[in-house]
mmCIF file of N, CA and C in Angstrom:
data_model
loop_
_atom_site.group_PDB
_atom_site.id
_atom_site.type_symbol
_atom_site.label_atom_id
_atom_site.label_comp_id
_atom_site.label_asym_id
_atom_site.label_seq_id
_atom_site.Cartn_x
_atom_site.Cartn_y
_atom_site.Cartn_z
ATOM 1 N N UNK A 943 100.105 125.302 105.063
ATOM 2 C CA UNK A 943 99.387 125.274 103.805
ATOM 3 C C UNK A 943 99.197 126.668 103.220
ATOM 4 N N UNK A 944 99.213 127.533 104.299
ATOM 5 C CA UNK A 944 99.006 128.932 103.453
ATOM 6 C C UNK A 944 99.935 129.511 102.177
ATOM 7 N N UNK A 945 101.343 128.693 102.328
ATOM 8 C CA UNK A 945 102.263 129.052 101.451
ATOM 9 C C UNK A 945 102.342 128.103 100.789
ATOM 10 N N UNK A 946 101.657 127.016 100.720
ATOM 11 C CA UNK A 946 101.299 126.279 99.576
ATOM 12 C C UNK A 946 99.797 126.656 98.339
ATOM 13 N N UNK A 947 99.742 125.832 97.593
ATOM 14 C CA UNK A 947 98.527 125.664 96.602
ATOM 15 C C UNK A 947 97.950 124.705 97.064
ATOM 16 N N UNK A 948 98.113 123.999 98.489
ATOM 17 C CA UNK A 948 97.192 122.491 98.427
ATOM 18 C C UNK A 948 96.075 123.382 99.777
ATOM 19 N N UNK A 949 95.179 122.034 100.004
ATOM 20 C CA UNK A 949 93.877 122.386 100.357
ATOM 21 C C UNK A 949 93.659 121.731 101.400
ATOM 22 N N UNK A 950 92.995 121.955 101.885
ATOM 23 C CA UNK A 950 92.642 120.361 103.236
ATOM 24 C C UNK A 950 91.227 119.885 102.620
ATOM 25 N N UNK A 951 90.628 118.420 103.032
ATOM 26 C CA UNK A 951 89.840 117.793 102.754
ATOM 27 C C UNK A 951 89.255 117.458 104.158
ATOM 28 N N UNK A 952 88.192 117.278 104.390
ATOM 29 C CA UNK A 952 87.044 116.771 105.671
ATOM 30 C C UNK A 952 87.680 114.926 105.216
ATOM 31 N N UNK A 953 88.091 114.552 106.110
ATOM 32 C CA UNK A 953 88.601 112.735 106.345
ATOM 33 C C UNK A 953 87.034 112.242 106.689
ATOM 34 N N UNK A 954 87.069 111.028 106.402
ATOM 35 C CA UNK A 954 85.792 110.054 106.428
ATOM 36 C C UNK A 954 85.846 109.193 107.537
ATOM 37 N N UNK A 955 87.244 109.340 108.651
ATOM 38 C CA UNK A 955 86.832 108.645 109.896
ATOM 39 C C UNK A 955 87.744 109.311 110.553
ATOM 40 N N UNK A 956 88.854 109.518 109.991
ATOM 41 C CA UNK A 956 89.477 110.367 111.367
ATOM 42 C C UNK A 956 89.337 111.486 111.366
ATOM 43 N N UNK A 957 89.847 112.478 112.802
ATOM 44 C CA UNK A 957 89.101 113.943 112.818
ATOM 45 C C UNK A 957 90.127 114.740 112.142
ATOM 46 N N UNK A 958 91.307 114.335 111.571
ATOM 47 C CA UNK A 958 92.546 115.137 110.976
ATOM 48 C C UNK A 958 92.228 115.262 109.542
ATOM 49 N N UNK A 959 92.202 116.676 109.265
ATOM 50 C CA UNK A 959 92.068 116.779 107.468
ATOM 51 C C UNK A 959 93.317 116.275 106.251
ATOM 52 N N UNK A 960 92.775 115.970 105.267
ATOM 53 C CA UNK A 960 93.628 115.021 104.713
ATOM 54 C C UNK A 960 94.048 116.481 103.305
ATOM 55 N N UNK A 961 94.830 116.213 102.305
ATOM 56 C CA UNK A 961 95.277 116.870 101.832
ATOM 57 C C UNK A 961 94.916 116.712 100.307
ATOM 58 N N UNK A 962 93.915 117.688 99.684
ATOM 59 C CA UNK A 962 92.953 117.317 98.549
ATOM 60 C C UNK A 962 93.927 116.922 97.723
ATOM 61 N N UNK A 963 95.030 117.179 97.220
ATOM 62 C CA UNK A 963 95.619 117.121 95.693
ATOM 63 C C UNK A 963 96.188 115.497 95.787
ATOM 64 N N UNK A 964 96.509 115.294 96.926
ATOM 65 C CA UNK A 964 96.927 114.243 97.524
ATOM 66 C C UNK A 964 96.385 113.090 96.404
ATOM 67 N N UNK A 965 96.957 112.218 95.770
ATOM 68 C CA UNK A 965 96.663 111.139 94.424
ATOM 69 C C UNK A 965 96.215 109.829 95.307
ATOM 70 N N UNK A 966 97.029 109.977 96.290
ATOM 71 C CA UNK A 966 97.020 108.739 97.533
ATOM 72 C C UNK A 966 97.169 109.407 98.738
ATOM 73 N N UNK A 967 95.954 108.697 99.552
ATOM 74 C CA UNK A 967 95.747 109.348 100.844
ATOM 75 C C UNK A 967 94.999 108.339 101.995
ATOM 76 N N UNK A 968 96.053 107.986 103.063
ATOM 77 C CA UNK A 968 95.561 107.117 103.836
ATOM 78 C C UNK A 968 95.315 107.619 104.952
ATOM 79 N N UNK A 969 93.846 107.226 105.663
ATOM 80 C CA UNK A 969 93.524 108.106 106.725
ATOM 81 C C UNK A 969 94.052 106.606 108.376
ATOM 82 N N UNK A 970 95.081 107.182 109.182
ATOM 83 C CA UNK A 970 95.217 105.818 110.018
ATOM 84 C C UNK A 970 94.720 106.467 111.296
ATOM 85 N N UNK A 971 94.566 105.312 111.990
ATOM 86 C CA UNK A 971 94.869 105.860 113.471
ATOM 87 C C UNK A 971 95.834 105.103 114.295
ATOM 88 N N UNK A 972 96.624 105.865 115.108
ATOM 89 C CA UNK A 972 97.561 105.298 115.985
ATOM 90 C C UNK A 972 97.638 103.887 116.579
ATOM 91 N N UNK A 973 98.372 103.311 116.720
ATOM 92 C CA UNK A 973 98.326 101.907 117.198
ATOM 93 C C UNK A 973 99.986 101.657 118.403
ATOM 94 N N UNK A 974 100.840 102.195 118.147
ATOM 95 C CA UNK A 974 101.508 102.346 118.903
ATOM 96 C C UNK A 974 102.757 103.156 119.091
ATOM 97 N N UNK A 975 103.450 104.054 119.651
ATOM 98 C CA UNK A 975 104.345 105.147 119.365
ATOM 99 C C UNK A 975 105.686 104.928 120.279
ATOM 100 N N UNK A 976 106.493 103.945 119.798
ATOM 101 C CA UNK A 976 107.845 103.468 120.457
ATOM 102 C C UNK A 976 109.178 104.690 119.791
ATOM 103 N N UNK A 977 109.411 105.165 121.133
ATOM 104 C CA UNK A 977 110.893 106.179 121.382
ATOM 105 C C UNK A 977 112.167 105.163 121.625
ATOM 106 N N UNK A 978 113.102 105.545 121.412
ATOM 107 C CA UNK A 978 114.098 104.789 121.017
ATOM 108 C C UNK A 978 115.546 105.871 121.721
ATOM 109 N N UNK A 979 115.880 105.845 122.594
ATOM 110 C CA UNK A 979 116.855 106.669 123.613
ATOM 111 C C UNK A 979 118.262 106.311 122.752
ATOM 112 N N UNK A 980 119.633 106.921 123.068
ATOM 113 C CA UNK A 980 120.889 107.222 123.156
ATOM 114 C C UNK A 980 121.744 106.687 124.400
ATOM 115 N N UNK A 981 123.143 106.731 124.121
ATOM 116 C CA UNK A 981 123.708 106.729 125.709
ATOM 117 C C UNK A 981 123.576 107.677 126.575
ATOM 118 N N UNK A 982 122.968 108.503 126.216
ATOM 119 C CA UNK A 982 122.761 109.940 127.172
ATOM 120 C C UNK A 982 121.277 109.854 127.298
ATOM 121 N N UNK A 983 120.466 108.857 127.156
ATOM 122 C CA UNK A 983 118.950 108.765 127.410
ATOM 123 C C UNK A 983 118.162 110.030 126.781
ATOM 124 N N UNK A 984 118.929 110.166 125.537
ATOM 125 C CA UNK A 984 117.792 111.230 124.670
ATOM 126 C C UNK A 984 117.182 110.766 123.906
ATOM 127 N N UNK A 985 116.091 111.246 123.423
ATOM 128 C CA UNK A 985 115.130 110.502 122.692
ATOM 129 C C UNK A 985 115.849 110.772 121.230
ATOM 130 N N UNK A 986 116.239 109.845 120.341
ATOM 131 C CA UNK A 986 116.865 110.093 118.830
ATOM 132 C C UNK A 986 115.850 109.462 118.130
ATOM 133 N N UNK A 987 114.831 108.515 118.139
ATOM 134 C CA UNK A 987 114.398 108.028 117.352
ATOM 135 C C UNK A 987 112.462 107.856 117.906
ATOM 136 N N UNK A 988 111.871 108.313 117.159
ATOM 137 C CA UNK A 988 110.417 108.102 117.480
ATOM 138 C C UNK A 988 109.804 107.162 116.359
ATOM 139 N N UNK A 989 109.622 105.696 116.481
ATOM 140 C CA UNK A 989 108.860 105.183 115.779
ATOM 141 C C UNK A 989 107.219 104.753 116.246
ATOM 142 N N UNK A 990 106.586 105.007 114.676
ATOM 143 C CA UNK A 990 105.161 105.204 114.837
ATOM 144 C C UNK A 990 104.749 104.449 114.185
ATOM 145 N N UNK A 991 103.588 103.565 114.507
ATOM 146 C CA UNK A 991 102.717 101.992 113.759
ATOM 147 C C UNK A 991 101.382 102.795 114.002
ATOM 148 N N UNK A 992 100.756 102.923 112.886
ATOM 149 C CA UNK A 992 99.667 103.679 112.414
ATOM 150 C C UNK A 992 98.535 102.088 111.620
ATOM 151 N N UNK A 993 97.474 102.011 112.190
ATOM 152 C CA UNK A 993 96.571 101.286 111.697
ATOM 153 C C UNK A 993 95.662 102.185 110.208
ATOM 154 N N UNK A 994 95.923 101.530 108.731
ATOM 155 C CA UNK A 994 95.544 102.416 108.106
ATOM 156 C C UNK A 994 94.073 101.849 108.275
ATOM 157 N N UNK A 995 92.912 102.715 108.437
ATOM 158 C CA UNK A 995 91.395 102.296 108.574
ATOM 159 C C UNK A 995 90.433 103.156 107.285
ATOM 160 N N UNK A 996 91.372 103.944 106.342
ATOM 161 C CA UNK A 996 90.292 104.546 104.687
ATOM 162 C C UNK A 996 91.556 104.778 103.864
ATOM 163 N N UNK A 997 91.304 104.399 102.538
ATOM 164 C CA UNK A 997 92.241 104.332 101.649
ATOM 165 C C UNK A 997 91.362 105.215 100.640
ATOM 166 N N UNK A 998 91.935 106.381 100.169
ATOM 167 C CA UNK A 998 91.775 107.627 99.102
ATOM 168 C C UNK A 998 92.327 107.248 97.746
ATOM 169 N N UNK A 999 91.922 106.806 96.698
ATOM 170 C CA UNK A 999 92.566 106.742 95.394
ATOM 171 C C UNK A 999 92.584 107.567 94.266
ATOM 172 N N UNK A 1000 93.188 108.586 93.722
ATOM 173 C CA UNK A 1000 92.546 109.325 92.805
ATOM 174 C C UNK A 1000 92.238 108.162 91.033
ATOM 175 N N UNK A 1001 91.629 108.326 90.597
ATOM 176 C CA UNK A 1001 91.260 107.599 89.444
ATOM 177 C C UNK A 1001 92.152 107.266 88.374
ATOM 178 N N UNK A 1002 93.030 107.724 88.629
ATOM 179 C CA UNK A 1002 94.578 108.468 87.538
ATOM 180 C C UNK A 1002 95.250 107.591 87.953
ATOM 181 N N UNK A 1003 95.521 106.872 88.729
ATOM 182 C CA UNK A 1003 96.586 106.701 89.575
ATOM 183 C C UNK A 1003 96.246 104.651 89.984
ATOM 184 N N UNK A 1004 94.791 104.244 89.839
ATOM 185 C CA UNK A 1004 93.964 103.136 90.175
ATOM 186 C C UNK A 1004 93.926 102.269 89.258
ATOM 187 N N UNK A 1005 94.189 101.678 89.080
ATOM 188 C CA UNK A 1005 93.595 100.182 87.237
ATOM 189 C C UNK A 1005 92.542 99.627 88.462
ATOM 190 N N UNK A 1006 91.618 99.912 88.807
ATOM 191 C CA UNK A 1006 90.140 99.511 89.365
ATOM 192 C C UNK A 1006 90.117 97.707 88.518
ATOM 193 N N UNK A 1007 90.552 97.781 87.248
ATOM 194 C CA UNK A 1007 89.661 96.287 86.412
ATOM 195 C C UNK A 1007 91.230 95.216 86.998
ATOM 196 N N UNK A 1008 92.342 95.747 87.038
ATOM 197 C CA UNK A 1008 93.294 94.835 87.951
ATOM 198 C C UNK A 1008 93.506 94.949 89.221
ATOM 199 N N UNK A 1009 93.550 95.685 89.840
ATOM 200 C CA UNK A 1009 93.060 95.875 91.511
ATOM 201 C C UNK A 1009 94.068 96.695 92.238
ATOM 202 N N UNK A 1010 95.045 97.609 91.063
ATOM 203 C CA UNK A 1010 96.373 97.633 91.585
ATOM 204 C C UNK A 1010 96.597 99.352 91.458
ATOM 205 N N UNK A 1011 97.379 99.576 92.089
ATOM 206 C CA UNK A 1011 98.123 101.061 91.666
ATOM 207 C C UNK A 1011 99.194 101.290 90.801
ATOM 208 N N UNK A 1012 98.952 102.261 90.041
ATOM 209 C CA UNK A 1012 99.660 102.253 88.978
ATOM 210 C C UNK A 1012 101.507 103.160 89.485
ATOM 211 N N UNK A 1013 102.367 102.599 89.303
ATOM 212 C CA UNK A 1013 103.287 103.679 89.958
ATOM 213 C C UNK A 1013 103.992 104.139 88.784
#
């Protein structure tokens, strides 16, 4: 971040800071972290299932009166 313009933010349940400019920002926690080997038993693939548990909306970005995100 130092060679960026963005910021960190204090998260509302997890202990990892979230990223202020961020329009959309989901705070998860881990749920399960499956590696995925080669014929040579190297690890090529790390898949990650993240439980999202706080959803960040910036106001810009929300139609709040239809329930939806605007893309």
């Amino acid at each position: 971040l130092d060679r960026t313009r963005l910021h960190q933010v204090k998260s509302s349940v997890v202990s990892v800071p979230g990223i202020k400019e961020a329009r959309i920002r989901f705070e998860c926690q881990l749920e399960q972290h499956l590696t995925f080997q080669n014929d040579e038993d190297e690890i090529t693939v790390d898949h990650i299932i993240g439980r999202v548990v706080c959803a960040h909306l910036d106001e810009a970005v929300y139609d709040a009166e239809k329930g939806y995100i605007l893309t």
